[in-house]
XYZ file of C-alpha atoms in Angstrom:
716
model
C 126.717 160.821 112.945
C 129.746 162.994 112.212
C 128.481 165.640 109.782
C 131.702 167.612 109.562
C 133.277 168.275 106.187
C 135.878 165.784 105.028
C 139.083 166.175 103.098
C 137.978 166.098 99.496
C 134.749 168.013 100.153
C 134.703 171.406 98.449
C 134.798 174.611 100.503
C 132.601 176.626 98.148
C 129.919 175.648 95.640
C 128.160 178.247 93.526
C 128.614 181.089 95.991
C 127.789 178.927 99.016
C 130.374 178.391 101.742
C 129.780 174.818 102.854
C 129.403 174.248 106.601
C 128.492 170.592 107.246
C 127.258 167.502 105.488
C 123.510 166.920 105.734
C 123.483 163.493 104.084
C 124.663 161.349 101.226
C 122.633 159.536 98.616
C 123.109 157.542 95.468
C 123.194 160.717 93.364
C 125.517 162.819 95.491
C 126.168 164.649 98.752
C 123.913 167.263 100.343
C 125.667 170.032 102.271
C 124.467 172.881 104.441
C 125.746 176.054 102.827
C 125.675 179.765 103.628
C 125.622 182.568 101.073
C 127.481 185.864 101.467
C 124.219 187.399 102.683
C 123.975 184.816 105.466
C 121.103 182.779 103.991
C 121.269 179.032 104.603
C 120.762 176.557 101.787
C 120.742 172.818 101.235
C 123.230 172.278 98.392
C 123.082 168.978 96.518
C 126.344 168.259 94.658
C 126.070 165.489 92.081
C 128.612 162.675 91.983
C 131.432 163.041 89.492
C 130.485 159.932 87.521
C 127.085 161.405 86.638
C 128.724 164.604 85.431
C 130.270 162.611 82.579
C 126.836 161.539 81.333
C 125.410 164.040 78.841
C 121.926 162.542 79.126
C 122.003 163.068 82.855
C 123.010 166.711 82.440
C 120.136 167.201 80.006
C 117.681 165.751 82.466
C 119.172 167.679 85.368
C 118.924 170.962 83.434
C 115.257 170.366 82.570
C 114.312 169.501 86.106
C 116.209 172.400 87.642
C 114.507 174.831 85.253
C 111.093 173.330 85.971
C 111.660 173.296 89.732
C 112.430 177.023 89.688
C 108.935 177.618 88.306
C 107.293 176.092 91.395
C 105.925 178.916 93.527
C 104.171 177.755 96.681
C 104.772 178.361 100.401
C 104.491 174.614 101.047
C 107.215 173.608 98.564
C 110.888 174.111 99.373
C 112.132 176.840 97.029
C 114.978 176.263 94.573
C 117.483 179.115 94.920
C 120.113 178.170 92.390
C 121.548 175.474 90.150
C 124.356 174.927 87.679
C 123.882 171.925 85.370
C 127.053 172.861 83.475
C 129.434 172.889 86.433
C 132.216 170.308 86.651
C 129.993 168.689 89.279
C 126.390 169.857 88.757
C 124.662 171.258 91.828
C 121.256 172.473 92.967
C 120.474 174.593 96.024
C 117.212 175.006 97.923
C 116.217 176.990 100.967
C 117.359 175.141 104.090
C 114.366 174.205 106.269
C 115.368 173.231 109.835
C 112.679 170.775 110.798
C 112.136 167.036 111.340
C 110.615 164.938 108.600
C 107.108 163.570 108.947
C 108.697 160.109 109.121
C 110.784 161.164 112.130
C 107.835 162.792 113.882
C 105.452 159.857 113.462
C 108.190 157.329 114.149
C 109.047 158.965 117.458
C 105.673 160.229 118.670
C 103.079 158.154 116.856
C 100.140 159.123 114.623
C 99.055 162.738 114.288
C 95.626 163.913 115.463
C 92.936 163.923 112.774
C 92.871 167.720 112.559
C 96.637 167.788 112.025
C 96.269 165.239 109.220
C 93.671 167.430 107.523
C 95.883 170.517 107.798
C 98.845 168.562 106.479
C 96.749 167.228 103.604
C 95.481 170.646 102.537
C 98.970 172.160 102.543
C 100.458 169.277 100.586
C 97.572 169.251 98.111
C 98.406 172.886 97.369
C 102.069 171.934 97.080
C 101.232 169.277 94.484
C 99.019 171.703 92.579
C 102.017 174.035 92.276
C 104.374 171.211 91.299
C 102.009 169.923 88.622
C 101.332 173.434 87.432
C 105.053 173.797 86.703
C 104.927 170.687 84.520
C 106.526 168.344 87.044
C 105.575 165.041 88.592
C 107.329 164.596 91.933
C 107.263 160.753 91.842
C 108.523 160.266 95.396
C 106.021 161.832 97.783
C 106.749 160.057 101.062
C 107.034 160.901 104.788
C 110.799 161.372 104.496
C 110.299 164.071 101.858
C 107.969 166.174 103.996
C 109.515 168.504 106.573
C 107.643 169.974 109.515
C 108.985 173.482 110.118
C 107.985 176.452 112.216
C 105.507 177.910 109.738
C 104.064 174.743 108.202
C 104.978 171.617 106.203
C 107.331 171.598 103.222
C 107.503 169.203 100.296
C 111.145 168.610 99.378
C 113.383 166.665 96.972
C 112.763 166.911 93.260
C 115.641 164.499 92.730
C 113.623 162.074 90.587
C 110.941 164.381 89.221
C 110.695 164.878 85.482
C 109.197 167.497 83.201
C 105.842 166.526 81.759
C 106.402 168.649 78.688
C 109.828 167.156 77.934
C 110.798 163.914 76.281
C 110.603 161.132 78.860
C 114.107 160.078 79.807
C 112.969 157.342 82.142
C 112.335 154.014 80.461
C 109.001 152.260 80.606
C 109.147 149.448 83.121
C 111.385 151.321 85.561
C 110.099 151.419 89.142
C 111.059 154.806 90.562
C 110.189 155.938 94.068
C 109.723 154.352 97.473
C 107.775 151.066 97.820
C 104.858 151.531 100.207
C 104.191 155.042 98.903
C 104.004 154.294 95.171
C 100.912 154.333 92.976
C 99.909 150.973 91.442
C 101.016 152.103 87.989
C 104.456 152.934 89.416
C 104.631 149.652 91.332
C 103.816 147.788 88.122
C 106.569 149.650 86.239
C 104.048 151.142 83.799
C 106.004 154.273 82.901
C 103.488 155.336 80.231
C 100.811 155.856 82.905
C 102.935 157.760 85.399
C 101.491 161.251 85.836
C 100.127 163.715 88.410
C 97.610 161.151 89.695
C 100.560 159.090 90.987
C 101.501 161.920 93.338
C 97.913 162.058 94.622
C 97.997 158.338 95.398
C 101.329 158.791 97.185
C 99.895 161.689 99.169
C 97.006 159.445 100.187
C 99.563 156.923 101.473
C 101.371 159.686 103.353
C 98.185 160.943 105.021
C 97.129 157.391 105.925
C 100.569 156.897 107.480
C 100.264 160.168 109.400
C 96.806 159.207 110.699
C 97.483 155.576 111.646
C 101.258 155.381 112.152
C 101.642 152.648 109.515
C 101.840 152.524 105.714
C 98.456 151.604 104.208
C 99.877 148.595 102.358
C 102.020 147.286 105.197
C 105.714 146.549 105.206
C 108.011 143.607 104.587
C 109.652 142.338 101.403
C 109.544 144.716 98.467
C 107.894 142.268 96.062
C 105.073 141.556 98.508
C 104.656 145.265 99.199
C 104.374 146.108 95.499
C 101.924 143.234 94.984
C 99.666 144.534 97.772
C 99.830 148.042 96.339
C 98.594 146.800 92.968
C 95.996 144.270 94.163
C 94.938 144.841 97.787
C 92.791 147.446 99.490
C 94.531 149.925 101.825
C 94.565 149.317 105.556
C 92.709 152.259 107.121
C 91.564 150.382 110.224
C 90.853 152.757 113.074
C 90.692 155.894 110.961
C 87.063 155.423 109.926
C 86.052 155.286 113.581
C 87.779 158.612 114.193
C 86.782 160.453 111.015
C 84.775 158.614 108.352
C 84.826 161.673 106.083
C 88.635 161.768 106.098
C 88.794 158.009 105.532
C 86.494 158.378 102.523
C 88.704 161.104 101.031
C 91.786 158.902 101.447
C 90.046 155.952 99.798
C 89.476 158.150 96.741
C 93.158 159.137 96.728
C 94.086 155.462 96.942
C 91.883 154.300 94.068
C 93.646 151.809 91.802
C 92.387 153.637 88.693
C 94.201 156.984 88.302
C 91.071 158.493 86.728
C 89.128 157.974 89.960
C 91.549 159.966 92.124
C 90.837 163.611 92.932
C 92.993 166.361 91.471
C 95.064 168.265 94.070
C 92.719 171.286 94.097
C 89.728 168.955 94.542
C 91.525 167.236 97.415
C 92.263 170.635 98.948
C 88.547 171.471 98.904
C 87.512 168.060 100.260
C 89.740 168.402 103.336
C 87.620 170.935 105.159
C 89.900 172.568 107.689
C 91.488 175.961 108.307
C 95.217 176.049 107.588
C 96.951 178.071 110.307
C 99.211 180.666 108.760
C 102.795 180.788 109.956
C 102.367 178.634 113.094
C 102.848 175.089 114.346
C 99.725 175.196 116.511
C 98.162 172.425 114.453
C 100.814 169.926 115.546
C 100.855 168.041 118.873
C 103.109 169.475 121.590
C 105.741 166.729 121.348
C 106.230 167.379 117.627
C 106.317 171.132 118.192
C 109.247 170.541 120.563
C 111.020 168.573 117.818
C 110.534 171.507 115.433
C 111.870 173.933 118.025
C 114.897 171.755 118.743
C 115.789 171.534 115.048
C 115.439 175.276 114.646
C 117.721 175.831 117.635
C 120.378 173.588 116.110
C 120.925 176.092 113.316
C 122.097 178.603 115.920
C 124.982 176.318 116.903
C 126.524 175.631 113.536
C 130.191 174.616 113.543
C 132.935 177.095 112.911
C 133.883 177.384 109.269
C 137.250 175.720 108.867
C 139.463 175.362 105.866
C 138.922 172.245 103.820
C 141.192 170.624 101.310
C 139.988 170.535 97.733
C 141.303 167.365 96.138
C 142.030 167.067 92.457
C 140.368 164.462 90.258
C 140.019 161.179 92.085
C 141.988 158.397 90.452
C 141.264 154.727 90.871
C 144.264 154.264 93.135
C 143.021 152.310 96.089
C 141.867 153.187 99.596
C 141.699 156.888 100.442
C 139.983 158.943 103.062
C 137.273 159.679 100.525
C 136.672 155.994 100.171
C 136.039 155.138 103.802
C 132.278 155.571 103.606
C 129.982 152.596 104.007
C 126.443 153.036 102.731
C 123.287 150.992 103.125
C 119.905 150.929 101.424
C 116.880 152.440 103.106
C 113.827 152.537 100.773
C 114.892 154.729 97.877
C 117.553 156.535 99.951
C 121.216 155.770 100.687
C 122.533 157.001 104.041
C 126.092 157.243 105.321
C 126.866 154.742 108.066
C 130.422 155.477 109.075
C 133.995 156.139 108.102
C 137.418 156.978 109.413
C 139.104 154.537 111.766
C 136.203 152.072 111.742
C 136.312 151.756 107.972
C 140.115 151.448 108.039
C 139.760 148.561 110.478
C 137.094 146.931 108.312
C 139.280 147.249 105.242
C 142.227 145.587 106.938
C 140.457 142.859 108.913
C 141.781 140.133 106.640
C 138.626 139.528 104.628
C 140.061 141.162 101.505
C 142.960 139.167 100.076
C 145.367 139.925 97.252
C 147.693 137.666 95.340
C 149.639 140.338 93.492
C 151.229 143.645 94.352
C 150.558 146.917 92.607
C 147.808 147.709 90.091
C 146.318 144.554 88.651
C 143.204 142.838 87.424
C 140.839 141.216 89.893
C 137.364 139.784 90.158
C 135.795 140.254 93.568
C 133.514 137.809 95.330
C 131.220 139.063 98.074
C 129.548 136.204 99.920
C 128.677 134.656 103.237
C 131.969 132.896 103.941
C 131.633 132.378 107.681
C 127.947 132.676 108.594
C 124.887 130.412 108.372
C 125.039 130.233 104.569
C 128.796 129.731 104.327
C 128.475 126.451 102.396
C 126.810 128.207 99.466
C 129.037 131.283 99.732
C 132.259 129.300 99.821
C 131.081 127.116 96.948
C 130.580 130.187 94.749
C 134.000 131.547 95.698
C 135.689 128.198 95.014
C 133.963 127.782 91.660
C 135.020 131.276 90.627
C 138.577 130.588 91.777
C 138.832 127.544 89.497
C 137.737 129.681 86.536
C 140.394 132.300 87.362
C 143.099 129.653 87.763
C 142.149 128.065 84.427
C 142.402 131.456 82.738
C 145.788 132.213 84.299
C 147.094 128.842 83.089
C 146.426 129.759 79.453
C 149.380 130.629 77.282
C 149.244 134.024 75.627
C 146.572 135.361 77.972
C 146.235 139.178 77.625
C 146.340 139.776 81.391
C 146.621 137.937 84.705
C 143.700 137.801 87.098
C 143.408 137.257 90.806
C 140.378 136.736 93.028
C 139.593 139.015 95.961
C 136.973 138.019 98.537
C 134.947 139.998 101.037
C 132.955 138.182 103.722
C 129.604 139.729 104.700
C 128.813 136.800 107.046
C 125.341 136.563 105.498
C 124.304 139.629 107.501
C 122.600 142.542 105.792
C 124.102 144.995 108.275
C 127.603 143.858 107.238
C 126.934 143.823 103.504
C 127.573 147.496 102.731
C 130.946 147.466 104.472
C 131.878 144.264 102.652
C 130.967 145.907 99.356
C 132.947 149.015 100.233
C 136.075 146.901 100.730
C 135.823 145.702 97.156
C 134.890 149.134 95.816
C 137.970 150.638 97.479
C 140.276 148.011 95.958
C 141.496 149.556 92.679
C 142.317 146.111 91.244
C 138.694 144.934 91.342
C 136.976 145.404 87.989
C 133.807 143.383 88.651
C 132.148 141.506 91.513
C 130.258 138.231 91.876
C 127.708 138.356 94.677
C 126.407 138.611 97.175
C 125.188 135.120 98.014
C 121.878 136.030 99.728
C 118.933 138.261 98.884
C 119.274 140.499 101.927
C 123.023 141.058 101.606
C 122.759 141.722 97.879
C 120.073 144.328 98.376
C 122.061 146.046 101.124
C 125.276 146.047 99.079
C 123.933 147.227 95.720
C 123.800 150.970 96.516
C 127.531 150.886 97.282
C 128.391 149.158 94.027
C 126.012 151.276 91.988
C 127.402 154.545 93.309
C 130.885 153.392 92.267
C 129.665 152.014 88.904
C 131.312 148.711 89.786
C 129.549 145.913 87.841
C 128.013 143.120 89.923
C 126.847 139.708 88.685
C 124.515 137.953 91.132
C 124.146 134.177 90.884
C 122.141 133.072 93.937
C 120.087 136.120 95.007
C 116.715 135.692 93.321
C 114.624 138.444 94.847
C 113.306 141.169 92.565
C 115.276 144.011 94.140
C 113.233 146.694 92.361
C 115.849 149.412 92.344
C 117.024 151.744 89.644
C 120.456 150.149 89.593
C 122.721 150.295 86.580
C 125.580 148.063 87.635
C 123.698 144.879 88.643
C 122.996 141.861 86.425
C 121.221 138.803 87.823
C 122.568 135.544 86.421
C 119.742 133.381 87.727
C 115.931 133.358 87.407
C 113.807 135.190 89.951
C 112.356 133.244 92.862
C 108.848 133.456 91.412
C 110.060 131.874 88.144
C 111.630 128.984 90.079
C 108.429 128.645 92.099
C 106.392 128.418 88.910
C 108.682 125.611 87.736
C 108.001 123.840 91.031
C 104.286 124.039 90.260
C 104.868 122.749 86.727
C 106.969 119.886 88.097
C 104.207 118.937 90.490
C 101.607 118.948 87.713
C 103.885 117.184 85.217
C 104.458 114.287 87.610
C 100.713 113.914 88.102
C 100.565 114.555 91.842
C 97.043 114.004 93.114
C 94.969 116.786 94.644
C 94.266 118.414 96.971
C 97.775 119.765 97.366
C 98.646 121.056 100.812
C 100.679 124.259 100.576
C 102.257 125.594 103.757
C 103.594 129.144 103.870
C 106.032 129.669 106.745
C 106.410 133.438 107.116
C 109.865 132.917 108.635
C 111.029 132.502 105.032
C 110.030 136.034 104.056
C 109.566 137.046 100.438
C 110.783 133.797 98.905
C 108.220 131.760 100.838
C 105.391 134.079 99.916
C 106.242 133.988 96.214
C 106.620 130.200 96.206
C 103.180 129.573 97.640
C 101.549 132.202 95.433
C 102.956 130.659 92.253
C 102.341 127.019 93.233
C 98.790 127.875 94.233
C 98.271 129.637 90.900
C 99.647 126.796 88.761
C 97.802 124.023 90.576
C 94.478 125.832 90.412
C 94.973 126.653 86.724
C 94.851 122.918 86.115
C 91.590 122.578 87.976
C 93.196 120.966 90.992
C 92.440 121.998 94.543
C 94.895 123.326 97.086
C 94.677 123.392 100.838
C 96.723 126.483 101.814
C 97.856 127.223 105.334
C 100.076 129.943 106.840
C 102.116 129.872 110.046
C 103.528 133.038 111.655
C 107.236 133.761 111.603
C 109.041 132.040 114.445
C 106.650 129.077 114.682
C 108.658 126.233 116.181
C 106.064 123.464 116.315
C 104.482 122.620 112.966
C 102.659 119.551 114.294
C 99.202 121.180 114.750
C 99.052 122.633 111.227
C 100.473 119.469 109.627
C 97.922 117.350 111.497
C 95.096 119.591 110.300
C 96.324 119.474 106.696
C 96.514 115.687 106.734
C 93.046 115.416 108.229
C 91.805 117.522 105.287
C 92.892 114.697 102.963
C 95.845 116.277 101.171
C 97.520 114.024 98.590
C 100.703 116.071 98.031
C 102.541 118.682 100.084
C 104.604 121.806 99.399
C 106.548 123.640 102.121
C 107.909 127.143 101.618
C 110.064 128.400 104.443
C 113.597 128.391 105.851
C 115.902 125.399 106.131
C 115.157 124.640 109.788
C 111.422 124.764 109.102
C 111.832 122.358 106.192
C 113.570 119.908 108.520
C 110.704 120.198 111.030
C 108.160 119.696 108.231
C 110.001 116.572 107.067
C 109.939 115.133 110.569
C 106.256 115.958 110.955
C 105.410 114.209 107.673
C 107.777 111.250 108.042
C 104.955 108.732 107.434
C 103.144 110.761 104.754
C 103.428 108.817 101.513
C 102.380 111.453 98.992
C 104.818 113.652 97.019
C 106.596 116.198 99.200
C 108.253 119.351 97.867
C 110.275 122.114 99.469
C 111.402 125.514 98.189
C 115.009 126.484 97.406
C 116.237 127.101 101.001
C 115.988 123.352 101.615
C 118.709 122.706 99.007
C 121.257 122.158 101.748
C 123.249 119.138 102.888
C 121.753 119.519 106.355
C 118.271 118.877 104.950
C 119.408 115.878 102.933
C 121.085 114.416 106.024
C 117.768 114.412 107.912
C 116.447 110.807 107.747
C 112.841 111.993 107.499
C 113.692 114.023 104.377
C 114.123 110.893 102.229
C 112.045 111.219 99.073
C 111.535 114.972 99.331
C 111.991 116.997 96.131
C 113.490 120.473 95.907
C 113.269 122.703 92.820
C 115.991 125.349 92.790
C 118.058 127.600 90.556
C 121.293 125.730 91.412
C 122.270 122.838 89.171
C 123.492 119.513 90.554
C 127.072 118.250 90.187
C 125.663 115.160 88.506
C 124.429 117.102 85.485
C 126.161 116.042 82.276
C 127.468 119.519 81.468
C 128.939 119.946 84.939
C 130.892 116.688 85.212
C 134.167 118.027 83.798
C 134.009 120.980 86.193
C 133.148 118.634 89.067
C 136.274 116.593 88.330
C 138.413 119.752 88.294
C 136.846 120.752 91.583
C 137.672 117.373 93.150
C 141.244 117.674 91.941
C 141.557 121.192 93.359
C 139.691 120.746 96.669
C 139.630 116.992 97.287
C 135.839 116.689 97.356
C 132.751 117.088 95.216
C 131.530 120.634 94.558
C 128.682 121.948 96.652
C 125.606 123.657 95.302
C 126.314 127.059 93.685
C 129.954 126.183 92.877
C 129.152 125.661 89.196
C 127.260 128.953 89.180
C 130.311 130.721 90.611
C 132.426 129.147 87.869
C 130.020 130.325 85.164
C 129.912 133.824 86.620
C 133.689 134.167 86.573
C 133.932 132.766 83.052
C 131.287 135.199 81.808
C 133.122 138.163 83.368
C 136.497 137.000 82.066
C 135.066 136.731 78.572
C 133.715 140.291 78.686
C 137.042 141.631 79.991
C 138.854 139.837 77.192
C 136.574 141.351 74.557
C 137.131 144.863 75.913
C 140.888 144.376 75.897
C 140.774 143.029 72.353
C 138.776 146.076 71.275
C 140.570 148.844 73.150
C 143.993 147.365 73.824
C 144.101 148.476 77.458
C 142.771 147.783 80.934
C 139.097 148.844 80.952
C 137.484 151.135 83.476
C 134.919 149.486 85.708
C 131.961 151.295 84.205
C 133.059 150.281 80.698
C 132.140 146.688 81.603
C 128.540 147.454 82.633
C 127.049 147.845 79.168
C 128.728 144.785 77.636
C 127.790 142.683 80.669
C 124.123 143.609 80.359
C 124.195 142.597 76.684
C 126.382 139.513 77.100
C 125.575 136.060 75.788
C 127.466 133.050 77.104
C 127.076 129.278 76.856
C 127.803 128.136 80.383
C 127.882 124.785 82.120
C 124.759 125.610 84.148
C 122.697 127.373 81.467
C 122.892 129.689 78.490
C 123.148 133.320 79.538
C 121.307 136.117 77.730
C 119.524 139.104 79.215
C 116.316 141.005 78.498
C 117.011 144.749 78.583
C 113.359 145.813 79.036
C 113.048 144.974 82.728
C 112.574 147.405 85.613
C 116.109 148.684 85.800
C 117.713 145.232 85.886
C 118.322 142.913 82.909
C 116.402 139.663 83.364
C 117.895 136.316 82.464
C 115.969 135.016 79.445
C 117.133 131.414 79.843
C 115.365 130.738 83.107
C 116.520 127.183 83.822
C 115.598 125.633 87.183
C 116.564 122.173 88.385
C 115.013 119.250 90.268
C 116.786 117.490 93.134
C 115.539 114.624 95.283
C 116.832 113.333 98.615
C 118.045 109.727 98.420
C 120.330 107.896 100.843
C 121.101 111.033 102.833
C 122.107 113.255 99.906
C 120.613 115.097 96.973
C 120.420 113.384 93.617
C 120.101 115.498 90.504
C 116.984 114.593 88.494
C 117.345 117.135 85.679
C 115.928 120.476 84.525
C 112.541 121.498 85.860
C 109.818 122.209 83.292
C 109.798 125.865 82.287
C 106.328 125.852 80.783
C 102.946 124.440 81.616
C 102.418 120.752 80.788
C 99.593 119.688 78.512
C 96.276 119.514 80.369
C 95.548 116.056 81.674
C 92.688 114.246 79.975
C 90.021 112.446 81.886
């Protein structure tokens, strides 16, 4: 990665001459700086948009003051800060070493003795942090550096003062999934305290000892669920050191009151802590430490940099050519320069007017495996824009700008950046898949560009301000599937097949269906197939031999087609999760009679018929699934823009739309839109309508809304 300074980066910050970029996150840029005395420092400069937020400055000031009180050799020392600067900054001692995540990722688990040494040092670090009135909240392998004289705990970026008024709302999940305490994973802000850091440290030490997080990996929702409900995976550690395993189990207790305090943990980890050496680390990691230390001796020459004035919303600039992608709680730079210029001008971003204007962006899969859904959303939104532009006396003229992410998470951040760098774009609809939405959100959030998602139903669990989800979560739709099954009186036992190829959505579907069916006293016959399973015949044969009377499949589209073929002569009710809502599934002869419950409404719904006729007139065919949702999304955004113009009499800034969007109410053709503000960082749609579709004659027929509450218990 090119770490050199860029035009627009400052030359000096708070007495530090800046040398190179160390990284970029959602809150700002971290530089390597040198003071007049020659001391090196990591200087975090906060993004300009946060500097305009008085509440943020208040929080930043409290945390900087508290962090200065931390005095411990195992905690990176804060050397300076200025919360009142035009762009607030904070400096810490620069520690040239690899992170624990890098060391374990490259060389595998640490020896047991090294884990004990690491644990004692970090327990003392937490004791100092808590003694200063702070809770770190994000103790993870990436925030622990291994340097020449021992480990260092870094990054107080999301800590908060215990003795100050809490500025973080209850229900907000802050930190890194996989290393969060259960009370953090559950969004229980009232219970977040020092014991959370101890739990996170237990996760870190388990990771260091085994090479894997104690609650596994995978989709965020599943990871948080396991953190709250499952026991940690310490397989192999007990055989090496049962005493250490027992200490970690105490750290990983679900009840915060059962976890040891840091000083108690320090005493329990019986081991001498070498002073000022790396002898406790394996040789391969020691070489990594030495290599990082040597890199500081070959710093680049200090060249002049250009200090730009205030950045105006005036389109693509060299500052703007930075694509970012999500990685846990961090945001890392991926590229810039010529590559970003090429991405910006590859034809995926289109304009219909010259000069500054008003635009709604659509990010979607327009050319990949999910292009039918992505194009449908774009086309529905385009009809809404064209209807608005046809109105007499309209206060402004809109155009639609698209950015194709091809349904690929690795392309999503660049696709988002294209829309962020377009000064016309005031709001975005998208992206059309869970993975691409999650990868794109850090880009939009850093730019405070509002995003309305209509088809991504995963709980993204991020502290994002600019995102509003205009559809129910996958687990809500899955619950409606269970209610539909019970309402129609399907006989038990119900066979439920979880295909892990479908990821988080499949897992949530089976969990909720299993829960609903069993609540009604009916039996289920659950089965799981590994990701990539091509032949479902053996498991389907076994399920049928067990006497199932109904069947639910949760997995990807191709798996649903295979399940339909394998159950072609099964006469009981057959259901599939939302990925099967695709013309390719309906076209499969064996899929006749299958039912799909999904968030997308059907074109046959009474409220959608007028739109469907407009769509046929515009495109010469019936609308596909998600077109009506794209239409509603554009209409909702247009309405909020119109209200801002009516109030202020001028073109609004992007961030001015975020608050009104989160509080918006709108009577759409697919559902009524209103949002609950008490969710974990993201407003939740309160009108959680889902819809039932059944395959007949090679296509889906709309049956109506799915039940959104439990049916009355059946009587004997």
